[in-house]
């Protein structure tokens, strides 16, 4: 990711991180072959793996949507996926791509793409859940048509921060602010998920525009899944992540000056909602991270 700079942190943070990772297996890099790296977790008959594992499609019709999950769980990682979104009138549909653990106190890092009427822009919805609590929504328009070609959507999750990027351009950062009492995802390994489903009750203009089922099947396409990550749950009790964190530079990547400028550019020109500026939603004051992030 060109706009990120690897910057090593203080020894105390690395030591704490090493203790945390003692149950993790070696850092893994998924080679992009969906046959080996994912499994369909619902709507299996609406998902296809093609081109010897290099292309995956999900489809949605009145009968069902579909979704898949990574074979591995990850405890920190840099996850990339090329996605081509549902073309044409996709109103009412939602294509998701996210990391999540399980349970009522789950952690989650979300990309959600809210469908549109033909000619209107997609809405890119992002959110961060910690210990079961979300409500940290930021939404964006994209500076290209995401249905015409594949574009790379990336999640960098390391002990310092979470950074959302599109084609290498960072659009959002959620920093680790535990020192200020703000929870950060760090204790629960997560799977990568993606799905295509019908959310006509809220997805497009708050549910005002319904799904036009005459346009079905709706199809989203995927390529080049890559997970540079610490894989959780191996029989091994140690990993390259624990033995030599410096061998995995994404573990200490942060935004450099160029990356910070790019985020400002995106948020100035393409952000359409930020929970940290929604005074009606928070009449008693904004969440504490809004003044720190």
Short mmCIF file of C-alpha atoms in Angstrom, two decimals:
data_model
loop_
_atom_site.label_atom_id
_atom_site.label_comp_id
_atom_site.label_asym_id
_atom_site.label_seq_id
_atom_site.Cartn_x
_atom_site.Cartn_y
_atom_site.Cartn_z
CA UNK A 1 0.00 0.00 0.00
CA UNK A 2 1.88 3.00 -1.33
CA UNK A 3 0.38 5.53 1.06
CA UNK A 4 1.35 3.65 4.19
CA UNK A 5 4.69 3.86 5.88
CA UNK A 6 6.13 1.09 8.06
CA UNK A 7 7.06 2.67 11.38
CA UNK A 8 8.18 0.49 14.26
CA UNK A 9 6.73 1.27 17.64
CA UNK A 10 8.23 1.16 21.14
CA UNK A 11 9.40 -2.08 22.66
CA UNK A 12 6.65 -2.21 25.26
CA UNK A 13 3.93 -2.44 22.63
CA UNK A 14 5.81 -5.14 20.75
CA UNK A 15 6.32 -7.15 23.95
CA UNK A 16 2.59 -7.02 24.74
CA UNK A 17 1.79 -8.01 21.21
CA UNK A 18 4.16 -10.99 21.37
CA UNK A 19 2.44 -12.23 24.52
CA UNK A 20 -0.93 -11.95 22.78
CA UNK A 21 0.18 -13.94 19.76
CA UNK A 22 1.59 -16.96 21.55
CA UNK A 23 -1.40 -19.04 20.42
CA UNK A 24 -1.16 -18.03 16.79
CA UNK A 25 0.28 -19.96 13.89
CA UNK A 26 2.72 -18.64 11.34
CA UNK A 27 1.82 -15.54 9.39
CA UNK A 28 -0.08 -16.59 6.31
CA UNK A 29 -0.38 -15.10 2.86
CA UNK A 30 -3.39 -16.38 0.96
CA UNK A 31 -2.46 -16.91 -2.66
CA UNK A 32 -5.79 -15.75 -4.05
CA UNK A 33 -7.17 -19.20 -4.88
CA UNK A 34 -10.72 -19.27 -3.59
CA UNK A 35 -10.86 -23.08 -3.71
CA UNK A 36 -8.34 -23.28 -0.87
CA UNK A 37 -9.06 -20.08 1.02
CA UNK A 38 -12.84 -19.78 1.44
CA UNK A 39 -16.03 -21.74 1.99
CA UNK A 40 -19.62 -20.76 1.23
CA UNK A 41 -21.44 -20.32 4.53
CA UNK A 42 -24.92 -19.68 3.14
CA UNK A 43 -26.72 -19.69 -0.20
CA UNK A 44 -24.21 -22.22 -1.53
CA UNK A 45 -26.22 -22.74 -4.73
CA UNK A 46 -25.96 -18.99 -5.42
CA UNK A 47 -22.16 -18.88 -5.20
CA UNK A 48 -19.67 -20.06 -7.83
CA UNK A 49 -15.91 -20.51 -7.98
CA UNK A 50 -14.63 -20.27 -11.54
CA UNK A 51 -11.38 -20.11 -13.53
CA UNK A 52 -9.64 -22.74 -11.38
CA UNK A 53 -10.24 -20.75 -8.22
CA UNK A 54 -9.25 -17.32 -9.53
CA UNK A 55 -12.79 -15.88 -9.81
CA UNK A 56 -15.72 -16.06 -7.40
CA UNK A 57 -19.28 -14.81 -7.93
CA UNK A 58 -22.19 -14.33 -5.57
CA UNK A 59 -25.74 -13.94 -6.82
CA UNK A 60 -29.01 -12.70 -5.35
CA UNK A 61 -32.57 -13.38 -6.46
CA UNK A 62 -35.94 -13.70 -4.74
CA UNK A 63 -35.05 -17.16 -3.48
CA UNK A 64 -31.74 -16.35 -1.76
CA UNK A 65 -28.59 -14.35 -1.53
CA UNK A 66 -25.21 -15.90 -0.82
CA UNK A 67 -22.06 -15.51 1.20
CA UNK A 68 -18.66 -16.96 1.98
CA UNK A 69 -16.13 -17.02 4.82
CA UNK A 70 -12.38 -17.45 4.93
CA UNK A 71 -11.07 -20.87 5.88
CA UNK A 72 -8.77 -19.27 8.46
CA UNK A 73 -9.29 -16.96 11.38
CA UNK A 74 -6.88 -14.05 11.69
CA UNK A 75 -5.43 -12.14 14.61
CA UNK A 76 -4.32 -8.92 12.91
CA UNK A 77 -3.65 -8.74 9.20
CA UNK A 78 -3.69 -6.87 5.92
CA UNK A 79 -6.61 -8.19 3.93
CA UNK A 80 -7.12 -7.26 0.26
CA UNK A 81 -9.91 -8.18 -2.14
CA UNK A 82 -10.71 -7.12 -5.69
CA UNK A 83 -14.48 -6.68 -6.09
CA UNK A 84 -16.69 -5.72 -9.02
CA UNK A 85 -20.06 -4.65 -7.67
CA UNK A 86 -23.56 -5.40 -8.96
CA UNK A 87 -24.12 -3.29 -12.10
CA UNK A 88 -27.21 -1.41 -13.24
CA UNK A 89 -30.18 -0.93 -10.95
CA UNK A 90 -28.91 -2.53 -7.74
CA UNK A 91 -31.24 -0.61 -5.40
CA UNK A 92 -32.06 -2.58 -2.26
CA UNK A 93 -29.01 -4.83 -2.49
CA UNK A 94 -26.04 -4.83 -0.14
CA UNK A 95 -22.64 -6.34 -0.91
CA UNK A 96 -20.53 -6.80 2.21
CA UNK A 97 -16.85 -7.47 2.83
CA UNK A 98 -15.72 -7.50 6.45
CA UNK A 99 -13.81 -9.09 9.30
CA UNK A 100 -15.74 -10.42 12.27
CA UNK A 101 -15.51 -12.62 15.32
CA UNK A 102 -18.56 -14.40 16.77
CA UNK A 103 -20.88 -13.81 19.70
CA UNK A 104 -22.74 -10.94 21.35
CA UNK A 105 -19.48 -9.17 22.21
CA UNK A 106 -17.95 -9.65 18.78
CA UNK A 107 -15.48 -7.35 17.05
CA UNK A 108 -16.10 -6.38 13.44
CA UNK A 109 -14.54 -4.21 10.71
CA UNK A 110 -16.99 -3.44 7.88
CA UNK A 111 -17.07 -2.50 4.24
CA UNK A 112 -20.70 -2.46 3.00
CA UNK A 113 -21.70 -1.34 -0.49
CA UNK A 114 -25.27 -0.05 -0.66
CA UNK A 115 -26.94 -0.53 -4.03
CA UNK A 116 -28.25 2.26 -6.21
CA UNK A 117 -30.65 3.24 -8.93
CA UNK A 118 -29.05 3.19 -12.37
CA UNK A 119 -26.96 6.31 -12.76
CA UNK A 120 -26.74 7.06 -9.04
CA UNK A 121 -23.53 6.40 -7.07
CA UNK A 122 -23.02 3.48 -4.75
CA UNK A 123 -22.70 4.34 -1.07
CA UNK A 124 -19.65 2.82 0.65
CA UNK A 125 -20.58 2.28 4.30
CA UNK A 126 -17.86 1.58 6.91
CA UNK A 127 -18.16 0.69 10.59
CA UNK A 128 -16.05 -0.61 13.48
CA UNK A 129 -17.48 -2.81 16.25
CA UNK A 130 -15.65 -3.42 19.51
CA UNK A 131 -16.99 -5.77 22.17
CA UNK A 132 -20.35 -5.96 20.42
CA UNK A 133 -20.85 -2.22 20.05
CA UNK A 134 -20.78 -0.48 16.67
CA UNK A 135 -22.40 2.79 15.77
CA UNK A 136 -19.18 4.22 14.28
CA UNK A 137 -20.47 4.71 10.75
CA UNK A 138 -18.75 6.70 8.05
CA UNK A 139 -20.11 6.71 4.50
CA UNK A 140 -18.54 7.71 1.20
CA UNK A 141 -19.19 8.01 -2.49
CA UNK A 142 -16.47 6.53 -4.69
CA UNK A 143 -14.49 8.48 -7.28
CA UNK A 144 -15.08 5.81 -9.94
CA UNK A 145 -17.84 3.46 -11.07
CA UNK A 146 -17.28 0.30 -8.97
CA UNK A 147 -19.41 -1.82 -11.32
CA UNK A 148 -17.27 -1.36 -14.45
CA UNK A 149 -14.13 -3.11 -13.27
CA UNK A 150 -12.48 -4.73 -10.27
CA UNK A 151 -11.12 -2.43 -7.55
CA UNK A 152 -9.09 -3.36 -4.48
CA UNK A 153 -10.65 -2.86 -1.05
CA UNK A 154 -8.24 -3.30 1.86
CA UNK A 155 -8.42 -3.60 5.63
CA UNK A 156 -5.22 -3.12 7.58
CA UNK A 157 -5.72 -4.21 11.20
CA UNK A 158 -2.70 -4.06 13.49
CA UNK A 159 -2.05 -3.12 17.13
CA UNK A 160 -1.84 0.58 16.27
CA UNK A 161 -4.91 1.16 14.14
CA UNK A 162 -7.44 0.01 11.57
CA UNK A 163 -7.09 1.57 8.12
CA UNK A 164 -9.66 1.21 5.34
CA UNK A 165 -8.27 1.74 1.82
CA UNK A 166 -9.59 1.72 -1.75
CA UNK A 167 -7.09 1.02 -4.54
CA UNK A 168 -4.30 1.90 -2.11
CA UNK A 169 -5.87 5.21 -1.06
CA UNK A 170 -6.72 5.30 2.66
CA UNK A 171 -10.23 6.57 3.34
CA UNK A 172 -10.58 6.02 7.08
CA UNK A 173 -8.45 5.32 10.16
CA UNK A 174 -9.60 4.10 13.57
CA UNK A 175 -6.72 4.38 16.00
CA UNK A 176 -6.00 2.29 19.08
CA UNK A 177 -7.03 4.67 21.87
CA UNK A 178 -7.19 2.18 24.72
CA UNK A 179 -4.99 4.49 26.78
CA UNK A 180 -7.98 6.86 26.77
CA UNK A 181 -10.43 4.13 27.75
CA UNK A 182 -11.79 3.43 24.24
CA UNK A 183 -12.02 -0.28 23.34
CA UNK A 184 -10.03 -1.55 20.36
CA UNK A 185 -10.32 -4.93 18.60
CA UNK A 186 -7.33 -6.89 19.85
CA UNK A 187 -8.45 -10.00 21.74
CA UNK A 188 -10.72 -11.86 19.33
CA UNK A 189 -9.56 -13.51 16.10
CA UNK A 190 -11.75 -12.75 13.11
CA UNK A 191 -12.77 -14.44 9.88
CA UNK A 192 -13.10 -12.61 6.59
CA UNK A 193 -16.68 -12.64 5.33
CA UNK A 194 -18.46 -11.44 2.22
CA UNK A 195 -22.10 -11.61 1.20
CA UNK A 196 -24.72 -10.33 -1.22
CA UNK A 197 -28.21 -9.94 0.20
CA UNK A 198 -31.49 -8.04 0.00
CA UNK A 199 -31.86 -5.08 2.38
CA UNK A 200 -34.55 -3.09 0.60
CA UNK A 201 -36.05 -1.99 3.92
CA UNK A 202 -33.06 0.31 4.58
CA UNK A 203 -30.23 0.08 2.03
CA UNK A 204 -31.20 2.60 -0.65
CA UNK A 205 -32.28 6.06 0.52
CA UNK A 206 -33.31 4.64 3.87
CA UNK A 207 -35.58 2.04 2.29
CA UNK A 208 -37.49 4.45 0.05
CA UNK A 209 -36.27 2.65 -3.09
CA UNK A 210 -37.14 -1.05 -3.23
CA UNK A 211 -35.47 -3.93 -5.00
CA UNK A 212 -36.54 -4.36 -8.63
CA UNK A 213 -36.59 -8.12 -8.88
CA UNK A 214 -37.02 -7.97 -12.66
CA UNK A 215 -33.30 -7.08 -12.68
CA UNK A 216 -32.33 -10.31 -10.88
CA UNK A 217 -30.11 -12.19 -10.63
CA UNK A 218 -27.83 -9.56 -9.12
CA UNK A 219 -24.18 -10.63 -9.31
CA UNK A 220 -21.04 -9.43 -7.51
CA UNK A 221 -17.61 -10.72 -8.59
CA UNK A 222 -14.35 -11.25 -6.68
CA UNK A 223 -10.68 -11.78 -7.49
CA UNK A 224 -7.23 -11.69 -5.86
CA UNK A 225 -8.06 -12.40 -2.24
CA UNK A 226 -4.88 -11.81 -0.23
CA UNK A 227 -4.42 -12.20 3.51
CA UNK A 228 -1.06 -11.20 4.98
CA UNK A 229 -2.03 -12.16 8.49
CA UNK A 230 -1.38 -14.15 11.63
CA UNK A 231 -3.48 -17.27 11.29
CA UNK A 232 -5.21 -18.34 14.49
CA UNK A 233 -5.78 -21.87 15.68
CA UNK A 234 -2.82 -23.85 14.37
CA UNK A 235 -1.39 -26.72 16.36
CA UNK A 236 1.81 -24.69 16.52
CA UNK A 237 2.24 -22.71 19.71
CA UNK A 238 4.47 -20.06 18.14
CA UNK A 239 4.61 -18.24 14.84
CA UNK A 240 6.72 -15.96 12.70
CA UNK A 241 4.48 -13.18 14.00
CA UNK A 242 5.67 -13.83 17.52
CA UNK A 243 9.26 -14.74 16.74
CA UNK A 244 10.03 -11.85 14.44
CA UNK A 245 7.33 -9.16 14.12
CA UNK A 246 9.67 -7.05 11.99
CA UNK A 247 9.44 -9.72 9.27
CA UNK A 248 5.78 -8.74 8.85
CA UNK A 249 5.93 -4.99 8.16
CA UNK A 250 2.16 -4.59 8.05
CA UNK A 251 2.18 -5.21 11.82
CA UNK A 252 3.70 -1.78 12.38
CA UNK A 253 2.42 0.15 9.37
CA UNK A 254 0.86 3.53 9.98
CA UNK A 255 -0.16 6.47 7.84
CA UNK A 256 2.64 8.64 6.61
CA UNK A 257 2.13 12.32 5.71
CA UNK A 258 0.99 11.41 2.21
CA UNK A 259 -1.55 8.94 3.60
CA UNK A 260 -2.90 11.52 6.03
CA UNK A 261 -3.30 13.99 3.18
CA UNK A 262 -5.13 11.39 1.08
CA UNK A 263 -7.58 10.67 3.89
CA UNK A 264 -8.28 14.40 4.21
CA UNK A 265 -8.83 14.62 0.44
CA UNK A 266 -11.26 11.67 0.42
CA UNK A 267 -13.17 12.87 3.46
CA UNK A 268 -13.42 16.43 2.14
CA UNK A 269 -14.64 15.43 -1.31
CA UNK A 270 -16.41 12.08 -0.93
CA UNK A 271 -17.57 11.59 2.67
CA UNK A 272 -21.35 11.89 2.95
CA UNK A 273 -21.85 10.81 6.58
CA UNK A 274 -19.70 10.85 9.70
CA UNK A 275 -21.10 9.81 13.06
CA UNK A 276 -18.66 12.20 14.70
CA UNK A 277 -20.48 15.19 13.19
CA UNK A 278 -24.07 13.98 13.70
CA UNK A 279 -25.17 16.30 16.50
CA UNK A 280 -28.81 15.16 16.29
CA UNK A 281 -27.75 11.62 17.02
CA UNK A 282 -25.55 12.62 19.94
CA UNK A 283 -27.27 15.58 21.65
CA UNK A 284 -25.36 14.89 24.88
CA UNK A 285 -22.00 15.04 23.14
CA UNK A 286 -20.05 13.00 20.61
CA UNK A 287 -18.38 9.67 21.46
CA UNK A 288 -14.96 10.27 23.06
CA UNK A 289 -12.97 8.89 20.12
CA UNK A 290 -14.33 11.65 17.89
CA UNK A 291 -12.06 14.21 19.54
CA UNK A 292 -9.06 11.87 19.58
CA UNK A 293 -9.14 9.86 16.33
#
